[in-house]
Amino acid sequence: MKTDLKALDLSETERWAIAQGLEPFRGRQIRRWLFGKMARSFEEMTDLPKSLRSTLPEKASITCLETVKILESRDGTRKHLFMSEDNLLIESVLIPEKDHDTLCISSQAGCAMGCRFCLTGKQGLARNLRASEIIEQVIQVKRGLREPQRLTNIVFMGMGEPLANYNAVLRAINNLIRSDGMNFSHRKVTLSTCGLVPQLRTLGKDTTVNLAVSLNAADDSTRSYLMPINNKYPLKTLMAACREFPLPNRRMITFEYILINGINDRDEDAIGLARLLSGLRAKVNLIPLNPYPGTGMEPATMEKILRFQEILLDNHYTAIVRKSKGRDIMAACGQLSGLREGSIGAAA
Ligand code: SAH
Ligand code: SF4
């Protein structure tokens, strides 16, 4: 097996270099090419001796994803479709904002969590992505940007449940935020989870990136109906883990709440949510459901959404209504399926 260099950290890369009979500084040098200059082959690494450039490909690999297609939405959102070596489609979504760009990346091909409202969940899990495939989404998109320095924010809100692929996600995060990696600020990287409690507890010890929790309901029966994971880790257990999650100064946990007509959009739900969050440093993202064909569910009305927000604001929570971006290209939350374009009718 060749060594997958984009999955290693600095000390592992140095150790690998030594094992090849090289000076350890070659490890650092190679990482500069991979993550700083975003090289796609050893051939590009012009400060390595020529003989080394020609022998390295036998021993190590540079994982690259093939871009299959880039779909641009009317609102400027761009969905990048990548193909893995084993022909799986991986989706990343670039969301341009006023003064920066945010990239939403995938951690798995598909997802095993089965949330009722989510198209990725409907598809089931194909496999975990490797650490190198996760970070490669960032590298590929950044390489193609006219102003790469604008890409400052990364969110794990694409396909998959990041905490179900813990080790690879943690490796990717570390290479994203280390100065010897891609050097993103840990304050600008956010991991979103449906609430795998044991991994959530470990995450707080292993990294300092932001946490977002997909809540979507304030009582167990509604949440279990929408998100089967709630049967395993009910709200009491999940909220206890959130309360114990270490938050660096002034940091907050983001709670995501999809508003679905007649299911979780009543006044009582908003009041229940405010109660659930009491004592937590929390902000709430309210997301109107993005419908896809066959859900049998509709977004809450704008009137209900604003009323829901008002109740949270009255209870002194920050609550933002997220405008849905990229709907017309099926790039919005919960619309990522890894299916070929055209296979879900509404993708036009
Ligand atoms: N698995 C992780 C991260 C990926 S899902 C998680 O569940 O948090 C990212 C976000 O998309 C979650 O907040 C989820 O609640 C949201 N989402 C999924 N399906 C959606 C839909 N149909 N409409 C709006 N948001 C959706
Ligand atoms: Fe998986 Fe997240 Fe979709 Fe649930 S919402 S099925 S956890 S990707």
Coordinates of N, CA, C and O in Angstrom, one line a residue, residues 115-119 216 225-226 256-265 285-302 305 321-325 327 332-335:
C115 N -32.3 10.4 8.6 CA -33.2 11.5 9.0 C -34.3 11.6 7.9 O -34.0 11.6 6.7
R116 N -35.5 11.7 8.4 CA -36.7 11.7 7.5 C -36.7 12.8 6.5 O -37.3 12.6 5.4
F117 N -36.2 13.9 6.8 CA -36.3 15.1 5.9 C -35.1 15.3 5.0 O -35.1 16.2 4.2
C118 N -34.1 14.3 5.0 CA -32.8 14.6 4.4 C -32.6 13.6 3.2 O -32.7 12.4 3.4
L119 N -32.3 14.2 2.1 CA -32.1 13.4 0.9 C -30.9 12.5 1.0 O -30.9 11.3 0.5
N216 N -33.7 20.2 15.5 CA -34.9 20.0 14.7 C -36.2 19.7 15.5 O -37.3 19.6 14.9
Y225 N -39.1 10.8 15.7 CA -39.8 10.6 14.4 C -39.0 11.2 13.3 O -38.9 10.5 12.2
L226 N -38.4 12.3 13.5 CA -37.6 13.0 12.4 C -36.2 12.4 12.3 O -35.7 12.2 11.2
E256 N -29.2 23.9 15.0 CA -29.9 24.0 13.7 C -31.3 23.4 13.9 O -31.5 22.4 14.5
Y257 N -32.3 24.1 13.4 CA -33.7 23.7 13.6 C -34.4 23.9 12.2 O -34.6 25.0 11.8
I258 N -34.7 22.8 11.6 CA -35.4 22.9 10.3 C -36.9 23.0 10.6 O -37.4 22.3 11.5
L259 N -37.5 24.0 10.0 CA -39.0 24.2 10.3 C -39.8 23.5 9.3 O -39.8 23.8 8.1
I260 N -40.7 22.6 9.8 CA -41.5 21.8 8.9 C -43.0 22.0 9.3 O -43.4 21.9 10.5
N261 N -43.7 22.3 8.3 CA -45.1 22.6 8.5 C -45.9 21.5 9.3 O -45.9 20.4 8.9
G262 N -46.5 22.0 10.4 CA -47.3 21.1 11.2 C -46.6 20.0 12.0 O -47.2 19.3 12.7
I263 N -45.3 20.0 11.9 CA -44.6 19.0 12.7 C -43.8 19.6 13.9 O -43.9 19.0 15.0
N264 N -43.1 20.7 13.6 CA -42.3 21.2 14.7 C -42.3 22.7 14.7 O -41.4 23.4 15.2
D265 N -43.4 23.3 14.2 CA -43.4 24.8 14.0 C -44.4 25.5 14.9 O -44.7 26.7 14.7
N285 N -30.1 28.5 14.4 CA -30.3 28.7 13.0 C -31.6 28.1 12.6 O -31.8 26.9 12.7
L286 N -32.6 28.9 12.2 CA -33.9 28.4 11.7 C -33.8 28.2 10.2 O -33.5 29.1 9.5
I287 N -34.1 27.0 9.8 CA -33.9 26.7 8.4 C -35.3 26.2 7.8 O -35.8 25.1 8.3
P288 N -35.9 26.9 6.9 CA -37.1 26.4 6.3 C -36.8 25.1 5.6 O -35.7 25.0 4.9
L289 N -37.6 24.1 5.8 CA -37.3 22.8 5.1 C -37.1 23.0 3.6 O -37.9 23.7 3.0
N290 N -36.0 22.4 3.1 CA -35.9 22.3 1.6 C -36.6 21.1 1.2 O -36.1 20.0 1.5
P291 N -37.7 21.2 0.5 CA -38.4 20.0 0.1 C -37.7 19.3 -1.0 O -37.0 20.0 -1.8
Y292 N -37.8 18.1 -1.1 CA -37.4 17.4 -2.3 C -38.5 16.4 -2.6 O -39.3 16.0 -1.8
P293 N -38.6 15.9 -3.9 CA -39.7 15.1 -4.3 C -39.8 13.9 -3.4 O -38.8 13.2 -3.1
G294 N -41.0 13.6 -2.9 CA -41.2 12.4 -2.1 C -41.0 12.5 -0.6 O -41.2 11.5 0.1
T295 N -40.8 13.7 0.0 CA -40.6 13.8 1.4 C -42.0 13.7 2.1 O -42.0 13.2 3.3
G296 N -43.0 14.2 1.5 CA -44.3 14.2 2.1 C -44.3 15.3 3.2 O -45.2 15.3 4.1
M297 N -43.3 16.2 3.2 CA -43.3 17.2 4.2 C -43.1 18.6 3.5 O -42.5 18.7 2.4
E298 N -43.6 19.6 4.2 CA -43.5 21.0 3.6 C -42.8 21.9 4.5 O -42.9 21.7 5.7
P299 N -42.2 22.9 4.0 CA -41.6 23.9 4.9 C -42.7 24.7 5.7 O -43.9 24.8 5.2
A300 N -42.4 25.1 6.9 CA -43.3 26.0 7.6 C -43.6 27.2 6.8 O -42.8 27.7 6.0
T301 N -44.7 27.9 7.1 CA -45.0 29.1 6.4 C -44.1 30.2 7.0 O -43.6 30.1 8.1
M302 N -43.9 31.3 6.2 CA -43.0 32.4 6.6 C -43.6 33.0 7.9 O -42.8 33.4 8.8
I305 N -42.5 30.9 10.7 CA -41.1 30.9 10.9 C -40.7 32.2 11.7 O -40.0 32.2 12.7
V321 N -32.9 33.4 10.7 CA -33.6 32.6 9.7 C -32.6 32.5 8.5 O -32.2 33.5 8.0
R322 N -32.2 31.3 8.2 CA -31.3 31.0 7.1 C -32.0 31.1 5.8 O -32.9 30.3 5.6
K323 N -31.5 31.9 5.0 CA -32.1 31.9 3.6 C -31.5 30.7 2.9 O -30.3 30.4 3.1
S324 N -32.3 30.0 2.2 CA -31.9 28.8 1.6 C -31.2 29.2 0.3 O -31.7 29.9 -0.6
K325 N -29.9 28.7 0.1 CA -29.2 29.1 -1.1 C -29.0 27.8 -2.0 O -28.9 26.7 -1.5
R327 N -31.0 26.4 -4.1 CA -32.1 25.4 -4.2 C -32.3 25.0 -5.6 O -32.6 23.8 -5.9
A332 N -28.9 23.0 -1.8 CA -29.2 23.5 -0.4 C -29.1 22.3 0.6 O -29.0 21.2 0.2
C333 N -29.1 22.7 1.9 CA -29.1 21.7 3.0 C -30.0 20.6 2.7 O -31.2 20.8 2.4
G334 N -29.5 19.4 2.9 CA -30.4 18.2 2.8 C -30.8 17.8 1.3 O -31.5 16.9 1.1
Q335 N -30.2 18.6 0.4 CA -30.5 18.2 -1.0 C -29.3 17.6 -1.7 O -29.4 17.4 -2.9

